[in-house]
Short mmCIF file of C-alpha atoms in Angstrom, two decimals:
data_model
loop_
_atom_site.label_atom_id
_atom_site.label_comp_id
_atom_site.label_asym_id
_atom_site.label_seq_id
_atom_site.Cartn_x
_atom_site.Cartn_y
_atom_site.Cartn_z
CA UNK S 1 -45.61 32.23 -26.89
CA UNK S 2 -47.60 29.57 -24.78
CA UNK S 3 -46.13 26.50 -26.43
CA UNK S 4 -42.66 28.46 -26.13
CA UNK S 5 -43.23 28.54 -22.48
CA UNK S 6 -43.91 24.76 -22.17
CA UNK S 7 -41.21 23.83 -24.11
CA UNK S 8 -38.99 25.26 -21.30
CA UNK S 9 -40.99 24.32 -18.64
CA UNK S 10 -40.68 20.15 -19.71
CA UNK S 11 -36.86 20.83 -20.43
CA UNK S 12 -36.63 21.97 -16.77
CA UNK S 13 -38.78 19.07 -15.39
CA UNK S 14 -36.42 16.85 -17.50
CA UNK S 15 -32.99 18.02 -16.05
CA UNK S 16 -34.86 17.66 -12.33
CA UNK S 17 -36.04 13.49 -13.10
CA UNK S 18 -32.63 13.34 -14.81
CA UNK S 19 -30.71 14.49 -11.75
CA UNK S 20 -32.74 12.43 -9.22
CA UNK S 21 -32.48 9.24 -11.21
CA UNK S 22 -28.37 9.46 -11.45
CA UNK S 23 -28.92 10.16 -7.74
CA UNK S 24 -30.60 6.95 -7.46
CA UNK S 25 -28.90 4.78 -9.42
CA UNK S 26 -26.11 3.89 -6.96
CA UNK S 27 -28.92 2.64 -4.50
CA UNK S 28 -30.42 0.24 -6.60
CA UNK S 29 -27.71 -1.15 -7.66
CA UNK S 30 -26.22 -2.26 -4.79
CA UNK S 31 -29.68 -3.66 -3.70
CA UNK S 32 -29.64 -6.15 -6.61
CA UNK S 33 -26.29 -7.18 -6.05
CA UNK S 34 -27.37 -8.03 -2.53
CA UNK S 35 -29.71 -10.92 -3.50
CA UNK S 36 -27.38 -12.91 -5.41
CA UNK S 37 -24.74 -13.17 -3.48
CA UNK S 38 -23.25 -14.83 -0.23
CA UNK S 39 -20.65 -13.85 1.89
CA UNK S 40 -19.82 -15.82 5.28
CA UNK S 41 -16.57 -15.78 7.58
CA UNK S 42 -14.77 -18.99 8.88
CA UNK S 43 -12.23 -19.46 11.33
CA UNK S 44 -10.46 -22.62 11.07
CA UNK S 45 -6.91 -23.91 10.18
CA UNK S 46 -5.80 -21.14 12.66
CA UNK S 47 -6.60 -18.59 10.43
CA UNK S 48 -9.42 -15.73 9.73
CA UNK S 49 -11.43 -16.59 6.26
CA UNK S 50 -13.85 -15.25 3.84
CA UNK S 51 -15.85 -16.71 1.39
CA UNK S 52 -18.15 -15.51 -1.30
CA UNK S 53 -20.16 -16.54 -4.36
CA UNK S 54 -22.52 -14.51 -6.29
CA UNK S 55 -25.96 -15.73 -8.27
CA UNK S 56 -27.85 -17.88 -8.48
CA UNK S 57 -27.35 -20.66 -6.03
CA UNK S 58 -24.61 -18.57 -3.61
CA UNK S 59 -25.88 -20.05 -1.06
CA UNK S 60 -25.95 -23.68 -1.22
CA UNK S 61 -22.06 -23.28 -2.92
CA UNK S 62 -20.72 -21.19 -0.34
CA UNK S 63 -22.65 -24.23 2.66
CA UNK S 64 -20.49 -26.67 0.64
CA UNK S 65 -17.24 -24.67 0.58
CA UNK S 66 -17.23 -24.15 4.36
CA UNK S 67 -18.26 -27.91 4.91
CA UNK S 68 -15.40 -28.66 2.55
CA UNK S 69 -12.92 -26.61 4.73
CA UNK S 70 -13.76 -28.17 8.05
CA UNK S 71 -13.08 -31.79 6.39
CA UNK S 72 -9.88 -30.63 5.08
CA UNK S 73 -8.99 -28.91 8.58
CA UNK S 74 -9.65 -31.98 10.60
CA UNK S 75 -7.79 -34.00 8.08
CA UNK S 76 -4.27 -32.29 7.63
CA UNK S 77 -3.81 -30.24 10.22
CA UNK S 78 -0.79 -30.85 12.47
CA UNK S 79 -2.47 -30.23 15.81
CA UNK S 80 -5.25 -32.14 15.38
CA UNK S 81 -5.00 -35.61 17.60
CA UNK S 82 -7.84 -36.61 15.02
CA UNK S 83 -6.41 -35.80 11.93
CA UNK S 84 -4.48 -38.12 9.58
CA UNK S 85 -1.27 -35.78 9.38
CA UNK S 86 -1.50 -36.05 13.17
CA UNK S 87 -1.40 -39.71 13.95
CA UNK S 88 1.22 -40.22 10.95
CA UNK S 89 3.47 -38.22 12.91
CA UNK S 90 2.48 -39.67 16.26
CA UNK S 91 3.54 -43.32 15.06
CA UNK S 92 5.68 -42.36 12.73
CA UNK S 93 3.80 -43.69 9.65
CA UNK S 94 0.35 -44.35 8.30
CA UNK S 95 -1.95 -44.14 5.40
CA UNK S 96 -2.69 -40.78 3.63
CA UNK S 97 -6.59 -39.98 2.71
CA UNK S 98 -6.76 -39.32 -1.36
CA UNK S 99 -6.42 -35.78 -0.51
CA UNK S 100 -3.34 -36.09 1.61
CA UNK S 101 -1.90 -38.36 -1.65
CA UNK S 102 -2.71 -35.27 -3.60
CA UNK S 103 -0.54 -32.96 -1.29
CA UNK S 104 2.06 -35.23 -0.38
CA UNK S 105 2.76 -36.02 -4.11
CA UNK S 106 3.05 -32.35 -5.44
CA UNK S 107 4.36 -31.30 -2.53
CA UNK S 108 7.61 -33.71 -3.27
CA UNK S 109 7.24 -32.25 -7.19
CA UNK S 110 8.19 -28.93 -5.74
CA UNK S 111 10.63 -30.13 -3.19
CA UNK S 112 12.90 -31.23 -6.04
CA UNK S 113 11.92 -28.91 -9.21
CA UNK S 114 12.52 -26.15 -6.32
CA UNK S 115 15.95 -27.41 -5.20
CA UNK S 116 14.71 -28.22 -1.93
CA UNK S 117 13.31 -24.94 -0.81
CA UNK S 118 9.97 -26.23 -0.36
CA UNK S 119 9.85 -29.05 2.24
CA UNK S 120 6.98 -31.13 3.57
CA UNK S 121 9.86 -32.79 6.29
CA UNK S 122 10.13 -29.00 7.93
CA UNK S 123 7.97 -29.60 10.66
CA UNK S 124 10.39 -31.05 13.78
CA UNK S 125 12.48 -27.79 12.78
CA UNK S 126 9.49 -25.72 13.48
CA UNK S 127 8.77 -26.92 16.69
CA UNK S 128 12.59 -26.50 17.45
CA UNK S 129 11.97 -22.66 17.25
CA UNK S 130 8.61 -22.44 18.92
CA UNK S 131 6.67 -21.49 15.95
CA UNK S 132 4.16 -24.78 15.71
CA UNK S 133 3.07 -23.84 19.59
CA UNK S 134 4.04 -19.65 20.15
CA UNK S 135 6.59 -21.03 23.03
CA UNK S 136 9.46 -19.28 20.82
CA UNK S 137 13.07 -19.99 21.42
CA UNK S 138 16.29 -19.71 19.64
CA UNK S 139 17.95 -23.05 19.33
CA UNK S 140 21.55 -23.25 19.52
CA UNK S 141 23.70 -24.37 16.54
CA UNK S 142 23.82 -28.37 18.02
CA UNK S 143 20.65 -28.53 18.19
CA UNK S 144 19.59 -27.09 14.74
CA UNK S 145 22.06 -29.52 13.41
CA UNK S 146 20.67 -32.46 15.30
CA UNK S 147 17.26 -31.25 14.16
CA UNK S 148 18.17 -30.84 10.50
CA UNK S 149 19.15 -34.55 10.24
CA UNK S 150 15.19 -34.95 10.52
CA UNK S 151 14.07 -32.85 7.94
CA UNK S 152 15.43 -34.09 4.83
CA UNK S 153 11.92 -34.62 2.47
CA UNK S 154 13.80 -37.80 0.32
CA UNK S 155 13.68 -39.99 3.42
CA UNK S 156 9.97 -39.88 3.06
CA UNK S 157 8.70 -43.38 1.91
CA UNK S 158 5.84 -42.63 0.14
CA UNK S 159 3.51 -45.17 -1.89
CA UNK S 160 1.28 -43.10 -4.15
CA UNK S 161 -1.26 -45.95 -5.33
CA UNK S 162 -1.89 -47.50 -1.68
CA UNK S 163 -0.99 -43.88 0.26
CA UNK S 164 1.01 -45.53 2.43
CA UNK S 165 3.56 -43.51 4.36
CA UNK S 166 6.81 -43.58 6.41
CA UNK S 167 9.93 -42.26 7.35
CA UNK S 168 13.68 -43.74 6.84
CA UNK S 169 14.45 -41.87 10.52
CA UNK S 170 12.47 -41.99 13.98
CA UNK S 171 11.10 -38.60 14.76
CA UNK S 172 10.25 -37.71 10.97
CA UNK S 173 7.57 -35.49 10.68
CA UNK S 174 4.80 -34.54 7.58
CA UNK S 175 3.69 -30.51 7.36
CA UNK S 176 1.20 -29.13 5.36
CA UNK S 177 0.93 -26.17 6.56
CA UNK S 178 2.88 -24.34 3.29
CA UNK S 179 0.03 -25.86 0.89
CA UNK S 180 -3.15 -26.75 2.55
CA UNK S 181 -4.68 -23.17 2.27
CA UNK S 182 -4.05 -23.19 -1.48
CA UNK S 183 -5.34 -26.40 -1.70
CA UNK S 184 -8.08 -25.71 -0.01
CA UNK S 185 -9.35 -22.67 -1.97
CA UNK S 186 -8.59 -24.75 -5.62
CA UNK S 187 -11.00 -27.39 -4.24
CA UNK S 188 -13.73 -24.04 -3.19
CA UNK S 189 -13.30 -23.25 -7.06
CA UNK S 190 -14.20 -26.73 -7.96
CA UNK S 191 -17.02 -26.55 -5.71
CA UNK S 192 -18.23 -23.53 -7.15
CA UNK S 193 -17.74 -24.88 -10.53
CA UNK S 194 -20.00 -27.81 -10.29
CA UNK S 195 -22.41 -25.68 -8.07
CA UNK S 196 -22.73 -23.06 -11.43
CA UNK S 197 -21.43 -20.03 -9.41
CA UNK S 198 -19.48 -18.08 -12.46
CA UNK S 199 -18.04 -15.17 -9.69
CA UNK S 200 -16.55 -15.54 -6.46
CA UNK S 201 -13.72 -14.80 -4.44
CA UNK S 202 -12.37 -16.16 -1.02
CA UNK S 203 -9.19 -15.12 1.43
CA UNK S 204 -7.81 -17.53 3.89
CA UNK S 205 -5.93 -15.76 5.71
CA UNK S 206 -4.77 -13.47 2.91
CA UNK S 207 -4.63 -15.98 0.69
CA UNK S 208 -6.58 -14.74 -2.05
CA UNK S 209 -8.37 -16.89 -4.83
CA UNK S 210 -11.04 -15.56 -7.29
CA UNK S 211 -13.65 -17.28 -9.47
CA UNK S 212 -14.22 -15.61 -13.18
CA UNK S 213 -14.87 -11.78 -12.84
CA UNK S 214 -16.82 -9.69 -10.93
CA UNK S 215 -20.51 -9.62 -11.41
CA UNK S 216 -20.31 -6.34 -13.15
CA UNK S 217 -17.70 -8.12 -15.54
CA UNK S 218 -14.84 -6.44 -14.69
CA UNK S 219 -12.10 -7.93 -12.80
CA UNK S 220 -10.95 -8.59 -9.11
CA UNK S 221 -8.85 -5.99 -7.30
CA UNK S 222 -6.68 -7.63 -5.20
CA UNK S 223 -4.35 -5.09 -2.93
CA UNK S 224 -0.95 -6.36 -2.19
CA UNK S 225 0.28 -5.56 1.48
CA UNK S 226 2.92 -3.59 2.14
CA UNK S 227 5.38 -5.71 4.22
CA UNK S 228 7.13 -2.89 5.74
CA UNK S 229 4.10 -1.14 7.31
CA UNK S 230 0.88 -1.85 9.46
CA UNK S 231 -2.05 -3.04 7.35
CA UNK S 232 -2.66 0.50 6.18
CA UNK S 233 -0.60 0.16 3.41
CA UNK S 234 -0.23 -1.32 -0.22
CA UNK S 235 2.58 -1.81 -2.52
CA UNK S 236 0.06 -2.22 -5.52
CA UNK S 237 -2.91 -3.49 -6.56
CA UNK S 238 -3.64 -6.70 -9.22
CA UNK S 239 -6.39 -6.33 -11.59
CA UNK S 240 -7.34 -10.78 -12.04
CA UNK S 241 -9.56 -13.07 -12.64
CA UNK S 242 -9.59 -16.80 -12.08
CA UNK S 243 -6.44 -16.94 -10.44
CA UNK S 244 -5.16 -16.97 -6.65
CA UNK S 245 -2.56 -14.47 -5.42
CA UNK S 246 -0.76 -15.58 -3.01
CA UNK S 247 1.76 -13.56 -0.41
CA UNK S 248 4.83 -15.01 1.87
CA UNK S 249 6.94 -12.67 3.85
CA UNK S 250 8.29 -12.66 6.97
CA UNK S 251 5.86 -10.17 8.46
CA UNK S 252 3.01 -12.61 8.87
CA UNK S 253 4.58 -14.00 12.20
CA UNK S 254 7.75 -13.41 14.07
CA UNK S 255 8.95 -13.24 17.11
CA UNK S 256 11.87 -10.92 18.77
CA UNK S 257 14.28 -11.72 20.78
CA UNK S 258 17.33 -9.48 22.25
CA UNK S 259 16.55 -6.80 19.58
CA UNK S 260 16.46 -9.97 16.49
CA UNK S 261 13.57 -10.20 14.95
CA UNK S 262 12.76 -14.11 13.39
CA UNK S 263 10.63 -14.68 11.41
CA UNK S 264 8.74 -17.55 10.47
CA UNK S 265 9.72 -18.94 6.82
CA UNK S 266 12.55 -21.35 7.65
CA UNK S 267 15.30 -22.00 5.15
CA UNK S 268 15.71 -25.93 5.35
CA UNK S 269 19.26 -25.88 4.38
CA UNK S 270 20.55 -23.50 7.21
CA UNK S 271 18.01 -24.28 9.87
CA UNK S 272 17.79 -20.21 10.40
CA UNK S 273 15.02 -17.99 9.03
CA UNK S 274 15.83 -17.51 5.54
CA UNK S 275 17.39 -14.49 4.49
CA UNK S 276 18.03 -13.60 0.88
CA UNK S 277 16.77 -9.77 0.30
CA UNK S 278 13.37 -10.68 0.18
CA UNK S 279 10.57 -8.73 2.45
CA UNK S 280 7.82 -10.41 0.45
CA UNK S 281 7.07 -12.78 -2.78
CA UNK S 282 3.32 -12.97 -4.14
CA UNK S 283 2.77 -15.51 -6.67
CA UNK S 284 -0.37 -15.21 -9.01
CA UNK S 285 -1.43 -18.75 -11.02
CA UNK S 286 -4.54 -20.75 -12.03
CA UNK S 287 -3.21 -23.52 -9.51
CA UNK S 288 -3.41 -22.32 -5.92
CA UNK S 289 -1.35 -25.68 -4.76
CA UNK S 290 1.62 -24.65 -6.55
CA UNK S 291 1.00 -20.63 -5.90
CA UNK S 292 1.12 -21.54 -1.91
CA UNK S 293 4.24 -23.82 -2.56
CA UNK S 294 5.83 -21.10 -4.44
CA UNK S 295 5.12 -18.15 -2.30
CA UNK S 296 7.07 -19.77 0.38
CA UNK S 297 9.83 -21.42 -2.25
CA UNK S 298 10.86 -18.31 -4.02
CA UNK S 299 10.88 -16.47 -0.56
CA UNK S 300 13.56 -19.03 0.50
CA UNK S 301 15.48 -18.67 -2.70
CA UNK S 302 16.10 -14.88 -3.26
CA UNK S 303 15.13 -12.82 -6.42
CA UNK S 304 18.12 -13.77 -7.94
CA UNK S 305 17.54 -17.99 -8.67
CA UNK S 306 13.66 -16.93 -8.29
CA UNK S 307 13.76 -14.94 -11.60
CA UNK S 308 15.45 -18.33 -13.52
CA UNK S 309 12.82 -20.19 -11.58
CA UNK S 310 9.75 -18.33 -13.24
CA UNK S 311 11.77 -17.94 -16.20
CA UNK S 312 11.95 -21.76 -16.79
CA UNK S 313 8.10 -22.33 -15.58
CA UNK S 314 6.62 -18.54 -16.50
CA UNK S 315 3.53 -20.15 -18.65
CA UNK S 316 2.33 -21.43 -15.30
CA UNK S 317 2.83 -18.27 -12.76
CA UNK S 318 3.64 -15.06 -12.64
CA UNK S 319 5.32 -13.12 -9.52
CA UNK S 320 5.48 -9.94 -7.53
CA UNK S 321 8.65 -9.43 -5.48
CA UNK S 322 9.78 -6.83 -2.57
CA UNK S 323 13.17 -6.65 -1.85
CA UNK S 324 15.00 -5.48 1.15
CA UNK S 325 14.97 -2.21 -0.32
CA UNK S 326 11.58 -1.56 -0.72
CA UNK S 327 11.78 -2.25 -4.72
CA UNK S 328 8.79 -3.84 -6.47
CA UNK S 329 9.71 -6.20 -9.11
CA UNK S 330 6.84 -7.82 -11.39
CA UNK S 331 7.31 -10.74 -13.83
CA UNK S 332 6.13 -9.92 -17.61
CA UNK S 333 2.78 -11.89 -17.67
CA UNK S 334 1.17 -9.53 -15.13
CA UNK S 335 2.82 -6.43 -16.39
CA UNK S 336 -0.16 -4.84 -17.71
CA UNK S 337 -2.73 -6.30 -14.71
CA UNK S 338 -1.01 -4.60 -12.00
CA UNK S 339 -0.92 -0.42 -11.11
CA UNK S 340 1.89 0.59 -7.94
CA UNK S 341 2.40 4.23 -7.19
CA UNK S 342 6.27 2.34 -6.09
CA UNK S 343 8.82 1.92 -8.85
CA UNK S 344 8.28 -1.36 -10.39
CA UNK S 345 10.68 -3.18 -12.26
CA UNK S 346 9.86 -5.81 -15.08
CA UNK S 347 11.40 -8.89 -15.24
CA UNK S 348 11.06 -10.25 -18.57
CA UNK T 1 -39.96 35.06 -21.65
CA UNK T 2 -41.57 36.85 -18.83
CA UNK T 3 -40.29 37.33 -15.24
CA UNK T 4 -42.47 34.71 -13.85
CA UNK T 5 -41.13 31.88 -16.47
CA UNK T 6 -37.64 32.80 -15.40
CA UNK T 7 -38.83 32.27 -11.61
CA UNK T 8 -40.59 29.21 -12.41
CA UNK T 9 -37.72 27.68 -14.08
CA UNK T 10 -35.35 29.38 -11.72
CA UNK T 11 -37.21 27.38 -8.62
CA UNK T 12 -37.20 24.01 -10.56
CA UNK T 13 -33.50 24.09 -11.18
CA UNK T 14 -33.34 25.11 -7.31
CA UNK T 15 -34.90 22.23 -6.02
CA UNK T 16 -33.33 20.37 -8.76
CA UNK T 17 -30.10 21.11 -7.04
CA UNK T 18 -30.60 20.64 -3.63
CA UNK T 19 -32.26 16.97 -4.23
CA UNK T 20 -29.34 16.48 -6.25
CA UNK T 21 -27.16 17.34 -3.13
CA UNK T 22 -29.07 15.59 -0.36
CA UNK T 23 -28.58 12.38 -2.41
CA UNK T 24 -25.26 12.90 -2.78
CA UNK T 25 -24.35 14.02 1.14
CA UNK T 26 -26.42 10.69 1.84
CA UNK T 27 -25.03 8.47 -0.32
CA UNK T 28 -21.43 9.75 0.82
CA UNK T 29 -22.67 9.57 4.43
CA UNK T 30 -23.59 5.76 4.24
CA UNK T 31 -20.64 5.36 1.78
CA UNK T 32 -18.14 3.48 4.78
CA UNK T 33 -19.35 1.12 7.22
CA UNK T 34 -17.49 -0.79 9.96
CA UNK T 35 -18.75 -4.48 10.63
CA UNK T 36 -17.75 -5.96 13.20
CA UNK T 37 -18.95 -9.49 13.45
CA UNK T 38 -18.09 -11.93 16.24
CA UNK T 39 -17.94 -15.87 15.41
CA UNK T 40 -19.29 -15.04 11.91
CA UNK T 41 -21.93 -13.11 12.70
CA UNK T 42 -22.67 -9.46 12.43
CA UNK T 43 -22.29 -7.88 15.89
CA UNK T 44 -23.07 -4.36 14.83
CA UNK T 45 -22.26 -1.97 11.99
CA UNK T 46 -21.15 1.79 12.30
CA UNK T 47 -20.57 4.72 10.28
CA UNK T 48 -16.45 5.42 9.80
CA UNK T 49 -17.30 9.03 9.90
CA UNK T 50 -18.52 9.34 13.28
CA UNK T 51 -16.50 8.64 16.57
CA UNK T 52 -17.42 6.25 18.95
CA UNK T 53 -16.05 3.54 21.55
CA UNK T 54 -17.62 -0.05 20.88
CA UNK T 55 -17.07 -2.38 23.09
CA UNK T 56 -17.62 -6.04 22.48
CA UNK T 57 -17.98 -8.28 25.89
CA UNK T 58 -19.11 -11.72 23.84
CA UNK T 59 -18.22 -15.61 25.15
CA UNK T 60 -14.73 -15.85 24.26
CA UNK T 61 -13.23 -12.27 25.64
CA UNK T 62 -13.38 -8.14 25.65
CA UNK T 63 -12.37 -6.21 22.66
CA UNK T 64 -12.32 -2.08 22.55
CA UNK T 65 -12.89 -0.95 19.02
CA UNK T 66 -12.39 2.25 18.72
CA UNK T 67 -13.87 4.30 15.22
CA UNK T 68 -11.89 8.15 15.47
CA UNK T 69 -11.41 10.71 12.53
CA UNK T 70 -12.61 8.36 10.19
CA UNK T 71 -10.09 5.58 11.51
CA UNK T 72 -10.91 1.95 12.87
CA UNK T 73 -8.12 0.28 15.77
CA UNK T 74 -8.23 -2.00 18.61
CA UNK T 75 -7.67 0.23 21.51
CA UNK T 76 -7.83 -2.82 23.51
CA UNK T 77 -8.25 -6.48 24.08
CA UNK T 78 -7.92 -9.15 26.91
CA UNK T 79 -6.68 -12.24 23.97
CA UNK T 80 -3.34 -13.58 24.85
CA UNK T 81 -1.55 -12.27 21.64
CA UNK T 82 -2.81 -8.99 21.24
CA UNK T 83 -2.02 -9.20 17.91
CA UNK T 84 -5.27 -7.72 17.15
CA UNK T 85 -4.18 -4.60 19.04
CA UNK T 86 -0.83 -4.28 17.37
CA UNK T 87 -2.78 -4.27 13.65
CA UNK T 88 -2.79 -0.71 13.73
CA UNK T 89 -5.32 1.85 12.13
CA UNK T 90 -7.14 1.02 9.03
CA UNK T 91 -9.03 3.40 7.51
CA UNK T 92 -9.59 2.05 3.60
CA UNK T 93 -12.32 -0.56 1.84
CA UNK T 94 -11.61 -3.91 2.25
CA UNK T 95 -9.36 -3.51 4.84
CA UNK T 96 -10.09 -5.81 8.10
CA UNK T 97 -8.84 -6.15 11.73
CA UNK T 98 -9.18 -9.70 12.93
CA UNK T 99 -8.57 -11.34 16.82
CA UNK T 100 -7.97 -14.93 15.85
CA UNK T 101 -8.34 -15.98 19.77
CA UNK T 102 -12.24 -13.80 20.11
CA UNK T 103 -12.89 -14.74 16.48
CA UNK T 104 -14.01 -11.38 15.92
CA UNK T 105 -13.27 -9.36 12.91
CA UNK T 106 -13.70 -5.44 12.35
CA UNK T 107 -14.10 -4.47 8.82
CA UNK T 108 -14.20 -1.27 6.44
CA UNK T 109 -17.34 -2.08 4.09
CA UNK T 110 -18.52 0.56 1.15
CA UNK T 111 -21.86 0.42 0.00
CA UNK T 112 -21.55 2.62 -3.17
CA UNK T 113 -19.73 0.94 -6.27
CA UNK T 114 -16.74 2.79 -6.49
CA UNK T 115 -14.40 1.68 -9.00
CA UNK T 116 -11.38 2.01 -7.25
CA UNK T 117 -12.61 -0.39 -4.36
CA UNK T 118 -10.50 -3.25 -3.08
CA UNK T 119 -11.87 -6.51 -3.19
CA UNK T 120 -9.65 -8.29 -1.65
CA UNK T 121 -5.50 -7.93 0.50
CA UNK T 122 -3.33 -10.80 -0.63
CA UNK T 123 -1.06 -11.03 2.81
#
């Protein structure tokens, strides 16, 4: 009877540690993840970042990312007086740092295998409409014309070797504002790389790039915004890993004027804010230089010429389109990575 | 098995319980947090599930965060865009209200692993 008695006396005392250890477990967890990891907000290239490595060494990687960042800031931004992109522009011609080459030289890549949808020339356009200093106006048609005679990318005289650049017209100007960001979080990956971090993630300014998986070995979630509501809202969400995912869409800034809203993704061609039925395009690749260029590129070019576009280079990206409509189109390499309570369609 | 063995086990599976509960309530409790950090550094953090008015007065401007029914917005804000203001309500993990101009950012943290967290917005 006595050893009866014990028997469920210990079975009781069991189910009580068991309960307050599953209680516990949580906790602890989330204390050890603390102390190998490193998180740390920027603000530079007019944007809002974040940046984070975990393990061993987080620290000293995520010091050399944000070091990394400021160099590339003060070298290709536009409004810079210091920066190379700035005096280039200033006296119409100069010499390019390596990474400037870098940009320049894809950046012309995608400004032909894109039909011209992507162009580093854009920039006296975008001061035309006010975007490059948030003094908007809306041009009239003469002088979008006028202006469009300075944007054409193949009078860009550009030596690769020596870096040496200038322009076939007066008034010329170089933007890399559609790539730098991507750029900029493929050379964090190489930092992290060489600095042995195997799982990171950053966002500058939405621009999303992770490192390998999550500590716990599963992947990244990466929500994709909504572009037809407040931030409250996602169209999906990505499972990844070792990839950036990338978002364009008129949403991210706009101004209105007499009830017209414009938005900021300028179709070179027309001069206007393009307009081809797409409310956003998210483009998910290894190469975060070509998923910024994209983003932007397929934008401009409408799902229609988009879907040949991935079709012909699909081994190398895949996409996530919203249309005008509110329909969610994925292409087939993501197809099992991503879960939408929307309708998605698969474009294969 | 005698009255007092069903009492004895009955109490154990009682307090059993209500441990069990108290961690849970807790962990639930701390479960959301709202950072808000000014230049890149943590200003304060908050529970989402209990209202308040912060108000951040820091070098570069005001802000008016306001945490309500479990919701984060910018009630208000002296920047020159007040884009900050316009951003809405957010309410989820991950999510993040930023004023570029204050360089002050407002965001929903959880401290519990839950699977279906967010670790990122691509925008």
């Amino acid at each position: 009877m006595k050893t009866k008695r014990r028997i469920i006396f210990e079975i009781a005392i069991l189910i009580l540690i068991m309960i307050m250890c599953s209680g516990c477990g949580g906790t602890q967890k989330s204390i050890s993840d603390d102390s190998g990891e490193e998180e740390r907000e920027i603000y530079a290239m007019d944007t809002y970042m974040t940046v984070k490595a975990y393990g061993g060494g987080a620290k000293e990687a995520v010091d050399k990312a944000e070091e990394r960042i400021r160099e590339l800031d003060s070298k290709l931004s536009t409004g810079i007086e210091e920066s190379e992109v700035y005096q280039i522009n200033k006296n119409g011609g100069g010499v390019l740092s390596e990474d400037g080459v870098y940009l320049l030289k894809r950046s012309l890549e995608l400004w032909d295998s894109t039909d011209r949808t992507f162009n580093p020339a854009i920039y006296p356009i975008m001061e035309l409409w006010g975007f490059t200093t948030k003094d908007y106006q809306v041009p009239d048609e003469d002088e979008i014309s006028d202006t469009l005679k300075l944007t054409d990318a193949d009078n860009i005289i550009f030596d690769e070797k020596t870096g040496k650049v200038s322009f076939k017209k007066d008034g010329m100007k170089l933007d890399f504002g559609g790539v730098a960001k991507g750029y900029t979080s493929d050379c964090i990956m190489k930092i992290f790389n060489e600095c042995g971090i195997k799982s990171g993630i950053v966002s500058l300014g939405g621009n999303v790039h992770v490192l390998g998986n999550k500590p716990d070995g599963s992947d990244f979630r990466i929500a994709i915004r909504n572009p037809d509501t407040q931030q409250d809202s996602y169209i999906g969400v990505l499972e990844a890993s070792d990839c950036a995912v990338i978002t364009s869409g008129g949403y991210e800034r706009y101004f209105e004027k007499d009830g017209v809203i414009y938005h900021h993704i300028i179709d070179s061609e027309t001069g206007y804010p393009a307009d081809n039925g797409l409310k956003s395009v998210t483009i998910v690749s290894k190469d975060g230089t070509l998923a910024d260029i994209l983003s932007t590129s397929l934008y401009i070019m409408g799902l229609d010429k988009a879907s040949d576009y991935w079709y012909e280079h699909r081994e190398k990206f895949d996409v996530i389109f919203v249309d005008d409509s509110g329909t969610v189109y994925i292409t087939g390499g993501i197809e099992k990575n991503f879960e939408s309570e929307y309708d998605v369609r698969i474009i294969k | 098995m005698k009255k007092k063995d069903i009492i004895l086990i009955g109490t154990i599976l009682l307090i059993a319980l209500i441990s069990y509960l108290v961690i849970h309530f807790r962990s639930n409790n701390t479960g959301n947090i709202v950072i808000v950090s000014v230049s890149g550094e943590i200003y304060g953090k908050y529970p989402l599930n209990e209202n308040r008015i912060i108000d951040v007065n820091e070098n570069k401007g005001y802000n008016r965060i306001v945490i309500n029914d479990g919701k984060v917005y910018m009630e208000e804000a002296d920047c020159p865009d007040k884009y900050c203001v316009s951003q809405g309500k957010i309410s989820k993990t991950g999510e993040i209200i930023v004023c570029l101009p204050h360089k002050l950012s407002v965001e929903i943290k959880n401290q519990s692993e839950a699977t279906d967290e967010i670790d990122a917005v691509a925008k």
